[in-house]
Amino acid sequence: MSRTVWILLQLRDGKLHRMAREAITAGQALATAVGGRASAVIVGHETDAASQEAAAFDLDAVWVADDAKLAAYTPGAFVGTLVQAVRGAEVAPDYLVAPHTYQSVDFVPRLGQQLDAAVVPEAVSFEAADDGMVFRRPIMGGKLQARVRTRGEGLAVVTVQSGAFSASDATAGSADVRALSIDFSTVAADREILGVEQVGGDQVDLSKADIVVAVGRGVGGEDKMQPIHDLAEALGADIGASRPVIDNGWLPRDRQIGSSGQTVAPKLYVAAGISGAIQHLVGMKSASCVVAINKDASAPIFSVAQYGLVGDLHEILPVLTEAVKAAKAS
Amino acid sequence: MKIAVCIKQVPDTEARLRVRKDGRWVEEEDLPFVINESDNYALEEALAIAEQRGGEVVVISLGPARVKDALRKALALGAKRAIHLADAAFDGGDAAATARALAAVIEREGCDLVLTGSQSDDAGWGSTGSIVAGHLDWPHAWLVMGLEVEDGGSAKVTREMESGMNEVFRLQLPAVIEVQAGINHPRYASLKGIMQAKRKPIDTPTPAEIGLSADGVGAAGSKIEVLDVAFPSSGEGAEMIEGDAAAMVATLVEKLQREARVL
Ligand SMILES: Cc1cc2nc3c(=O)[nH]c(=O)nc-3n(C[C@H](O)[C@H](O)[C@H](O)COP(=O)(O)OP(=O)(O)OC[C@H]3O[C@@H](n4cnc5c(N)ncnc54)[C@H](O)[C@@H]3O)c2cc1C
């Protein structure tokens, strides 16, 4: 039996979101793996530009739900629309694939619940098994990966992690743009949108920093930050941090690096006491040279580092600071 | 106002993990457990709202006997009662099965607001609260960095977006609010609180007592099955520099100068 994959495409400013393109790659690959075809689904308002972009990929169709009620994202309106779309489909989908964005995570689990589907968040890869698909996803903050299987024949909803599939691997083609038939009179927002704000007002801009010394929870406390400042000064670096450092109030919010914070691409990134969760890695993976200092040799940060030092940062950093000073003086 | 907080007990993020013999999860023997990080923030948010507006906080957790420690801690921090879904039938569920059980308890309790963390630090489904809301047919919001309960039954919510932006909106209560770490500054338990917690009740209903059949919860009620867990292959990971601090640093500085040319 041929399988149908629907790829839920997220828009940003009327265009396809960067991660929507990654989802196309993932959805096409999943369709191939299950022996079926993929279509795209766009939910929004004034979607012409985005649907034209999507139509340039090898897809069965680009299904569009376009209504003023969908101009601003709310889970109520998006879930309401997509439940109708799935239930009313000529060919019901077997898989829904969405990018693992903060918007998807907000509504996709609820969509899955409404459709009585299996929900697989944050898939990084999949493989066909005898009785269905097996998905790989990170657990324990990325320290481990789990292989999970969906039970039964029903619908599975999968979100794919940022960077797991490459946008440039999507197969080009040409697809028809078609309107989904949705009764929008029953679709309702469940939020009254009041606005968007920048976190913490004036931002320190780390995006152009040449060298970043980044500190994680492993530093052990606000009163133990001096070695970080000393190394940053010796290197002429900006200071960045992982989320717990900010949440604990050891540094201001505008120093946070990662999916909720800033994205940096320095030539040198020193990560001290940072485990390397994906939400941190997405903010620094473009650094040219990463040095990781961590007392746990199995910390995931070492998988993106060029040089790894296993040990106590409080022993290593003061020595490193002196060595950097000496190197610069000579 | 009656506020339910759903918390999960998870391995301490500092703990050294080992894969269990059957390969399907981590070995829990000798593993230190704590309240999931974002759940701590959810609990603080609930306690603060109950203090400001009057009301009580009921804390709910699903998991084996060890979870009592997490519930006692929440009681010490100021929750009034606890509900522990400890029956073995609840074990091993995916987010959907866990959420089904939590929603049934919340329905039985009759709550005005439910708070949870956004994501657990172990399984990391990031879905449980949203699915609870789906069962209750309440609005929900995931990744909440600001919550203001308003007169007239609404709440103003600040939700984190990517790249340092927040979205602000209003929704109607009752609702499920999935709190992100960093929304507030969680309190510490006082000695008095710890003493009082010993006398606070912990209710342990069975599936039948919350109106569910045993095969609708736990592993039996799940659509997702974990086949195995493993440390990811390190691939072309870092070049590990060995030695004592002085030796490592000397090698590193040399490599940063000569190889990477960034110094
Ligand atoms: C939706 C969402 C968004 C998020 N956004 C972000 C984000 O933007 N940025 C971000 O960083 N995180 C973010 N997170 C959190 C992320 O998942 C991790 O929890 C976080 O990055 C962990 O920070 P950490 O590595 O400092 O702490 P931990 O994971 O606790 O790691 C501490 C590390 O320090 C090491 N260590 C301890 N002591 C020492 C010592 N003395 N010397 C050397 N090493 C030591 C330990 O071995 C450990 O590896 C987000 C999470 C969610 C759910």
XYZ file of C-alpha atoms and ligand atoms in Angstrom:
646
model
C 0.000 0.000 0.000
C 1.372 3.380 -0.931
C 2.052 5.710 1.945
C 1.387 9.415 2.132
C 3.594 11.935 3.889
C 2.457 15.471 4.553
C 5.115 18.056 5.280
C 3.822 20.946 7.395
C 5.706 24.010 6.213
C 6.250 26.911 8.580
C 6.320 30.411 7.132
C 8.294 33.428 8.214
C 7.434 36.846 6.809
C 5.433 35.212 4.021
C 8.324 33.002 2.896
C 9.327 29.468 3.783
C 11.099 29.275 7.133
C 14.691 28.016 6.855
C 13.723 24.885 8.740
C 10.716 24.311 6.465
C 13.231 23.477 3.737
C 14.946 20.997 6.033
C 11.524 19.463 6.688
C 11.016 19.058 2.927
C 14.258 17.081 2.731
C 13.172 14.963 5.697
C 9.649 14.431 4.350
C 10.908 13.410 0.912
C 13.366 10.976 2.499
C 10.661 9.542 4.750
C 8.343 9.090 1.759
C 11.067 7.192 -0.072
C 11.778 5.046 2.983
C 8.120 4.065 3.451
C 7.514 3.649 -0.266
C 5.191 6.573 -0.820
C 4.891 10.166 -1.871
C 5.156 13.463 -0.049
C 2.990 16.561 -0.280
C 3.454 19.884 1.432
C 0.853 21.673 3.537
C 0.876 25.412 4.115
C -1.321 27.029 6.740
C -1.409 30.832 6.888
C -2.607 33.956 5.175
C -1.284 35.574 1.980
C 0.585 32.404 1.261
C 1.138 32.793 -2.514
C 4.864 33.471 -2.371
C 5.490 30.574 0.006
C 3.360 28.131 -1.954
C 5.220 29.063 -5.149
C 8.499 28.359 -3.359
C 7.189 25.002 -2.192
C 5.857 24.168 -5.658
C 9.432 24.091 -6.945
C 10.125 20.849 -5.065
C 9.400 17.262 -5.997
C 6.076 16.913 -4.208
C 2.713 15.425 -5.149
C 0.957 18.654 -4.291
C 1.226 21.791 -2.216
C -1.955 21.921 -0.163
C -2.860 25.369 1.100
C -5.213 26.583 3.823
C -5.293 30.373 3.471
C -7.554 32.514 5.604
C -7.378 35.761 7.558
C -7.942 33.690 10.712
C -4.558 32.118 10.065
C -2.645 35.389 9.597
C -1.275 35.186 13.140
C -0.284 31.808 14.482
C -2.429 30.415 17.293
C -2.627 26.730 18.236
C -6.425 26.892 18.235
C -6.699 28.029 14.614
C -3.795 25.918 13.322
C -4.886 22.701 15.044
C -8.513 23.315 14.063
C -7.540 23.773 10.407
C -5.190 20.814 10.257
C -7.588 18.413 11.981
C -10.155 19.222 9.288
C -7.519 18.895 6.571
C -6.442 15.426 7.723
C -9.971 14.148 8.361
C -11.247 15.482 5.031
C -8.283 14.426 2.911
C -8.906 12.506 -0.335
C -5.924 10.364 0.609
C -5.363 10.423 4.359
C -1.732 10.967 5.363
C 0.179 8.261 7.245
C 2.859 10.672 8.432
C 2.929 14.370 9.214
C 6.428 15.858 9.237
C 7.129 19.292 10.694
C 10.309 21.187 11.546
C 11.093 21.117 15.278
C 10.603 24.869 15.760
C 9.169 26.523 18.853
C 5.954 27.040 16.870
C 5.690 23.367 15.924
C 6.356 22.181 19.460
C 3.614 24.525 20.641
C 0.865 22.994 18.484
C 1.986 19.677 16.963
C 1.558 17.558 20.130
C -1.974 18.869 20.489
C -2.665 18.175 16.820
C -1.413 14.639 17.417
C -3.689 14.260 20.434
C -6.729 15.465 18.471
C -5.973 13.014 15.667
C -5.130 10.163 18.061
C -1.685 9.970 16.443
C 1.707 8.868 17.710
C 3.897 11.940 18.305
C 7.651 11.637 17.746
C 9.372 14.910 18.649
C 12.891 15.883 17.629
C 13.735 13.083 15.225
C 17.301 13.254 13.904
C 17.059 10.246 11.591
C 14.849 7.315 10.707
C 15.151 3.874 9.191
C 12.653 1.373 7.867
C 12.138 -1.702 10.054
C 10.043 -4.845 9.514
C 6.977 -3.394 11.157
C 7.155 0.318 10.455
C 9.615 3.126 10.964
C 12.213 3.518 13.678
C 13.152 7.075 14.633
C 16.265 8.217 16.424
C 15.945 11.134 18.854
C 18.117 12.694 21.549
C 17.325 12.119 25.216
C 19.026 13.217 28.437
C 19.983 16.610 27.017
C 21.687 14.998 24.041
C 23.923 12.752 26.112
C 22.117 9.697 24.741
C 20.017 8.837 21.714
C 16.919 6.668 21.795
C 15.548 4.610 18.930
C 11.770 4.677 19.112
C 9.107 2.879 17.133
C 5.521 3.881 16.619
C 3.010 1.170 17.467
C 0.220 0.196 15.138
C -0.817 1.430 11.733
C -2.173 4.838 12.661
C -0.993 8.327 11.855
C 2.428 9.391 13.167
C 3.407 13.019 13.648
C 7.142 13.674 13.545
C 9.107 16.859 14.153
C 12.642 16.949 12.772
C 15.448 18.582 14.633
C 17.263 21.628 13.309
C 20.289 20.669 11.230
C 19.466 16.948 11.113
C 18.503 17.195 7.448
C 20.119 19.571 4.992
C 17.885 22.064 3.183
C 20.078 21.766 0.101
C 19.348 18.030 -0.183
C 15.669 18.619 -1.043
C 14.803 17.288 -4.503
C 13.579 19.922 -6.926
C 10.562 19.357 -9.126
C 7.239 20.891 -9.792
C 4.050 20.473 -7.812
C 0.499 21.713 -8.200
C -0.726 24.221 -5.634
C -4.182 23.193 -4.427
C -6.567 24.622 -1.867
C -7.622 22.474 1.055
C -11.337 22.588 1.632
C -11.716 23.893 5.164
C -14.808 25.242 6.873
C -13.233 28.295 8.498
C -16.439 29.197 10.342
C -15.532 26.531 12.908
C -11.870 27.557 13.144
C -11.106 29.845 16.085
C -8.030 31.417 17.632
C -7.461 30.588 21.285
C -5.088 33.494 21.917
C -5.446 37.231 21.545
C -2.054 38.320 20.193
C -0.779 41.484 21.886
C 2.648 41.850 20.324
C 6.260 40.792 20.014
C 9.089 42.082 22.157
C 12.851 41.826 22.257
C 14.081 40.021 25.346
C 15.931 42.281 27.745
C 15.809 45.450 25.636
C 19.258 46.662 24.524
C 21.258 43.701 23.338
C 24.934 43.032 23.426
C 25.526 41.899 19.848
C 27.675 38.780 19.943
C 27.023 37.838 16.318
C 30.165 39.578 15.096
C 32.405 38.588 17.992
C 35.784 37.259 16.890
C 36.441 35.208 19.986
C 33.865 34.013 22.524
C 34.529 32.491 25.920
C 31.317 30.695 26.828
C 30.532 29.494 30.318
C 28.090 26.805 31.419
C 26.520 25.562 34.608
C 29.709 23.615 35.303
C 31.376 26.831 36.499
C 29.510 26.186 39.730
C 28.189 29.581 40.802
C 28.150 33.331 40.434
C 31.077 33.685 42.847
C 33.211 31.359 40.698
C 33.097 33.349 37.461
C 36.457 35.150 37.798
C 38.504 32.646 35.729
C 36.047 33.164 32.848
C 36.479 36.938 32.954
C 40.251 36.567 33.207
C 40.480 34.296 30.168
C 38.139 36.532 28.166
C 40.294 39.525 28.967
C 43.509 37.741 28.039
C 42.010 36.614 24.722
C 40.226 39.883 24.002
C 37.038 37.820 23.851
C 33.373 38.465 24.459
C 31.664 36.400 27.145
C 28.712 34.178 26.295
C 26.843 31.580 28.297
C 24.524 28.605 28.237
C 20.989 29.026 29.445
C 21.285 27.839 33.089
C 23.969 30.483 33.738
C 21.471 33.128 32.666
C 18.475 31.523 34.407
C 20.456 31.485 37.640
C 21.271 35.173 37.234
C 25.067 34.718 36.981
C 25.102 36.742 33.727
C 22.478 38.947 32.022
C 20.043 37.417 29.519
C 21.678 39.045 26.503
C 24.736 36.767 26.958
C 22.740 33.629 26.221
C 23.862 31.641 23.203
C 21.552 29.125 21.568
C 18.147 28.647 20.025
C 16.503 31.103 22.427
C 19.462 33.443 22.516
C 22.118 34.714 20.169
C 23.782 32.956 17.263
C 27.529 33.399 17.067
C 30.135 32.482 14.468
C 33.503 33.444 15.963
C 36.847 32.123 14.792
C 37.444 30.760 18.309
C 34.800 29.543 20.778
C 35.935 28.282 24.166
C 33.144 26.304 25.873
C 33.864 25.769 29.568
C 31.519 23.655 31.700
C 28.909 23.379 28.927
C 27.455 19.930 28.211
C 26.435 20.674 24.611
C 22.654 20.313 24.444
C 21.239 20.851 20.940
C 19.598 24.131 21.983
C 23.048 25.445 22.800
C 24.798 23.917 19.787
C 22.482 25.577 17.239
C 23.751 28.935 18.472
C 27.477 28.226 18.070
C 27.969 25.454 15.539
C 29.218 27.913 12.914
C 32.263 28.766 15.027
C 35.435 27.928 13.089
C 37.334 26.486 16.021
C 35.688 25.186 19.176
C 37.680 24.309 22.278
C 35.680 22.339 24.842
C 36.701 22.044 28.479
C 34.560 19.631 30.476
C 35.166 17.186 33.288
C 32.929 14.591 31.608
C 34.678 12.936 28.645
C 31.325 11.828 27.207
C 29.774 15.311 27.133
C 28.185 15.946 23.711
C 30.030 19.258 23.365
C 33.120 17.233 22.394
C 31.371 16.035 19.236
C 31.349 19.585 17.834
C 34.715 20.625 19.256
C 37.993 20.689 17.389
C 40.035 20.365 20.584
C 38.828 18.727 23.783
C 40.279 19.007 27.279
C 38.863 16.726 29.957
C 39.243 18.185 33.412
C 38.159 20.734 35.966
C 37.757 24.143 34.345
C 38.892 25.789 37.569
C 42.252 24.057 37.234
C 42.610 24.508 33.488
C 41.391 28.067 32.872
C 43.902 29.935 35.091
C 46.763 28.026 33.449
C 45.304 28.745 30.011
C 44.930 32.440 30.816
C 48.601 32.713 31.775
C 49.650 30.768 28.668
C 47.593 33.026 26.402
C 49.131 36.112 27.999
C 52.606 34.659 27.496
C 51.871 33.713 23.889
C 50.582 37.179 23.118
C 53.565 38.837 24.777
C 56.091 36.884 22.747
C -7.804 29.646 42.847
C -6.826 26.000 42.648
C -3.604 25.436 40.763
C -2.248 22.039 39.816
C 1.449 21.659 39.051
C 2.622 18.564 37.197
C 6.219 17.728 38.007
C 8.540 14.963 36.882
C 11.452 13.451 38.700
C 14.467 13.042 36.397
C 18.120 12.018 36.733
C 20.330 14.848 37.968
C 21.918 16.383 34.844
C 25.293 16.084 36.593
C 24.915 12.325 37.048
C 27.035 9.878 35.132
C 24.701 7.798 32.990
C 24.954 4.109 32.159
C 22.761 2.160 29.768
C 20.581 -0.431 31.527
C 21.341 -4.116 30.853
C 18.311 -4.598 28.608
C 19.459 -1.550 26.609
C 16.058 0.128 26.736
C 16.719 2.892 29.255
C 19.392 4.191 31.626
C 20.320 2.187 34.715
C 18.429 3.819 37.574
C 20.193 2.062 40.432
C 22.474 4.512 42.297
C 21.315 7.309 39.998
C 20.576 10.599 41.802
C 17.154 12.031 40.926
C 15.889 15.618 41.165
C 12.805 17.602 40.176
C 13.021 18.427 36.463
C 14.512 21.883 35.997
C 11.656 23.694 34.248
C 9.158 22.035 36.631
C 10.885 23.793 39.537
C 10.098 27.078 37.838
C 6.492 25.994 37.221
C 6.089 25.193 40.910
C 7.526 28.554 41.954
C 5.181 30.336 39.545
C 2.186 28.486 41.016
C 3.189 29.196 44.622
C 3.661 32.900 43.829
C 0.260 33.151 42.115
C -1.456 31.355 45.016
C 0.206 33.749 47.465
C -0.795 36.834 45.489
C -4.319 35.869 44.578
C -5.216 33.369 47.260
C -5.655 29.703 46.605
C -3.884 26.404 46.897
C -1.335 24.444 44.961
C -1.719 20.711 44.356
C 1.325 18.939 42.991
C 0.958 15.871 40.771
C 3.602 13.430 39.621
C 3.617 10.129 37.780
C 6.380 7.614 38.451
C 7.686 4.898 40.753
C 8.160 4.999 44.537
C 11.280 7.239 44.350
C 9.029 10.079 43.095
C 7.809 10.532 46.711
C 11.023 12.489 47.382
C 10.204 15.000 44.650
C 6.651 15.378 45.949
C 7.873 15.852 49.541
C 10.194 18.553 48.303
C 7.337 20.312 46.503
C 5.247 20.062 49.672
C 8.135 21.538 51.665
C 8.252 24.454 49.232
C 4.584 25.203 49.878
C 2.276 22.912 47.903
C -0.702 21.891 49.995
C -1.305 18.335 48.828
C 0.282 15.849 46.476
C -1.063 13.222 44.124
C 1.289 10.418 43.176
C 0.386 8.200 40.220
C 2.524 5.382 41.554
C 0.612 2.341 40.341
C 2.862 0.127 38.201
C 0.279 0.353 35.398
C 1.258 4.018 34.880
C 4.917 3.122 34.189
C 6.738 3.318 30.893
C 4.287 5.568 29.088
C 4.954 8.001 26.266
C 3.845 11.630 26.572
C 0.349 10.765 25.361
C -0.213 8.028 27.957
C 1.222 10.150 30.767
C -0.865 13.146 29.715
C -4.032 11.032 29.623
C -3.490 10.051 33.262
C -2.587 13.591 34.354
C -5.653 15.032 32.600
C -7.908 12.514 34.344
C -6.522 13.515 37.761
C -6.881 17.209 36.979
C -10.452 16.700 35.841
C -11.235 14.902 39.100
C -9.601 17.703 41.112
C -11.343 20.540 39.283
C -8.563 23.109 38.777
C -8.511 26.706 37.536
C -4.987 26.581 36.182
C -2.407 23.904 35.433
C 1.305 24.595 35.316
C 3.985 22.241 34.029
C 7.568 22.580 32.861
C 8.079 22.882 29.113
C 10.253 19.855 28.655
C 11.752 17.088 30.745
C 15.505 16.763 30.945
C 15.310 12.986 30.437
C 12.840 11.852 27.743
C 12.368 15.414 26.525
C 9.030 14.881 24.755
C 8.126 18.551 25.271
C 4.517 17.514 24.670
C 2.924 16.373 27.893
C 1.330 19.653 28.978
C -0.073 20.417 25.525
C -1.673 16.971 25.353
C -3.154 17.423 28.838
C -4.730 20.656 27.549
C -6.068 18.828 24.504
C -7.859 16.298 26.717
C -9.311 19.045 28.902
C -10.183 21.200 25.871
C -8.400 24.167 27.484
C -6.027 26.648 25.843
C -2.337 26.004 26.436
C 0.984 27.698 25.826
C 4.443 26.116 25.618
C 7.717 27.829 26.579
C 6.213 30.495 28.791
C 8.560 33.173 30.155
C 5.930 35.429 31.737
C 2.518 34.801 33.282
C 0.135 37.338 34.720
C -3.226 36.077 35.946
C -5.766 38.859 35.347
C -9.067 39.659 36.979
C -11.954 38.355 34.926
C -10.550 34.918 34.185
C -7.811 35.607 31.659
C -4.027 35.513 31.715
C -1.376 37.540 29.920
C 1.311 35.208 28.677
C 4.811 35.879 27.382
C 6.116 33.056 25.236
C 9.670 32.554 24.094
C 10.345 32.556 20.374
C 13.615 31.759 18.652
C 16.522 34.228 18.630
C 15.852 36.338 21.674
C 12.292 37.452 20.898
C 9.148 36.968 22.962
C 5.506 36.893 21.894
C 2.853 38.325 24.215
C -0.783 37.257 24.161
C -3.856 36.804 26.303
C -5.731 33.557 26.812
C -8.739 32.468 28.831
C -8.485 30.365 31.977
C -8.618 27.535 32.774
C -5.498 26.815 30.764
C -2.353 24.705 30.804
C 0.799 26.828 30.993
C 4.093 25.093 30.180
C 6.787 27.108 31.866
C 10.314 27.613 30.544
C 13.301 27.667 32.907
C 14.283 31.200 33.876
C 10.768 32.664 34.265
C 11.365 33.401 37.983
C 13.751 32.640 40.834
C 12.655 29.454 42.593
C 12.651 29.616 46.407
C 14.461 27.285 48.765
C 12.640 25.124 51.278
C 12.673 26.380 54.862
C 13.234 24.096 57.813
C 9.655 24.789 58.863
C 8.428 23.870 55.399
C 10.350 20.610 55.481
C 8.841 19.715 58.873
C 5.317 20.590 57.734
C 5.705 18.578 54.521
C 5.977 15.387 56.546
C 2.372 15.785 57.645
C 0.906 16.809 54.290
C -1.139 14.166 52.454
C 0.060 12.268 49.377
C -2.810 10.569 47.570
C -1.997 7.561 45.345
C -4.969 6.778 43.100
C -5.068 3.726 40.829
C -6.039 4.017 37.159
C -9.569 2.834 38.018
C -9.894 5.518 40.682
C -9.278 8.217 38.074
C -11.651 6.567 35.632
C -9.100 4.968 33.315
C -8.470 1.369 32.408
C -5.015 -0.055 33.099
C -4.388 -0.639 29.388
C -5.071 3.023 28.592
C -2.093 4.255 30.614
C 1.621 3.482 30.897
C 3.396 1.350 28.331
C 0.145 -0.400 27.348
C -1.535 2.926 26.538
C 1.386 4.284 24.510
C 1.816 4.637 20.780
C 5.566 4.991 21.066
C 7.940 2.329 22.259
C 11.594 2.906 23.098
C 13.627 0.129 21.449
C 17.010 1.053 22.861
C 19.140 3.926 24.049
C 22.839 4.453 23.348
C 25.600 6.989 23.516
C 25.792 8.597 20.077
C 28.844 7.515 18.118
C 31.313 10.322 18.700
C 32.088 10.321 14.959
C 34.779 12.762 13.965
C 34.672 14.314 17.429
C 37.285 16.493 19.008
C 40.974 15.852 19.067
C 41.338 15.075 22.771
C 44.349 16.659 24.364
C 45.808 14.623 27.210
C 47.977 15.309 30.220
C 47.802 17.429 33.351
C 46.502 20.986 33.185
C 49.886 22.472 32.294
C 50.603 19.902 29.581
C 47.118 20.168 28.063
C 47.301 23.945 27.970
C 50.760 23.956 26.402
C 49.604 21.617 23.630
C 46.380 23.546 23.130
C 48.048 26.940 22.807
C 50.538 25.546 20.335
C 47.720 24.032 18.256
C 45.665 27.222 18.383
C 48.680 29.121 17.067
C 50.063 26.704 14.483
C 47.159 24.478 13.413
C 43.976 26.481 13.851
C 45.802 29.826 13.599
C 43.329 31.601 15.798
C 45.757 32.982 18.353
C 13.061 25.171 24.264
C 14.388 25.231 24.909
C 15.234 26.265 24.576
C 16.513 26.324 25.109
N 17.345 27.335 24.720
C 18.630 27.320 25.118
C 19.565 28.298 24.649
O 19.235 29.224 23.895
N 20.846 28.209 25.065
C 21.280 27.211 25.910
O 22.483 27.168 26.228
N 20.428 26.298 26.382
C 19.116 26.330 26.019
N 18.249 25.389 26.514
C 18.707 24.482 27.596
C 19.496 23.295 27.097
O 18.589 22.262 26.765
C 20.446 22.776 28.208
O 19.697 22.492 29.365
C 21.537 23.770 28.550
O 22.182 24.236 27.380
C 22.542 23.123 29.489
O 23.473 24.084 29.915
P 24.881 23.635 30.470
O 25.594 22.852 29.453
O 25.564 24.860 30.987
O 24.492 22.767 31.759
P 24.570 21.208 32.006
O 23.900 20.455 30.932
O 24.165 20.997 33.395
O 26.115 20.887 31.842
C 27.102 21.296 32.732
C 28.400 20.681 32.239
O 29.470 21.153 33.029
C 30.369 20.088 33.261
N 31.095 20.435 34.488
C 30.616 20.476 35.764
N 31.565 20.909 36.599
C 32.679 21.135 35.859
C 33.994 21.574 36.157
N 34.364 21.898 37.406
N 34.874 21.696 35.141
C 34.518 21.361 33.870
N 33.295 20.953 33.533
C 32.380 20.837 34.512
C 29.499 18.874 33.374
O 30.246 17.703 33.064
C 28.426 19.162 32.330
O 28.760 18.636 31.059
C 16.944 25.331 26.022
C 16.085 24.314 26.377
C 14.805 24.252 25.838
C 13.906 23.141 26.231
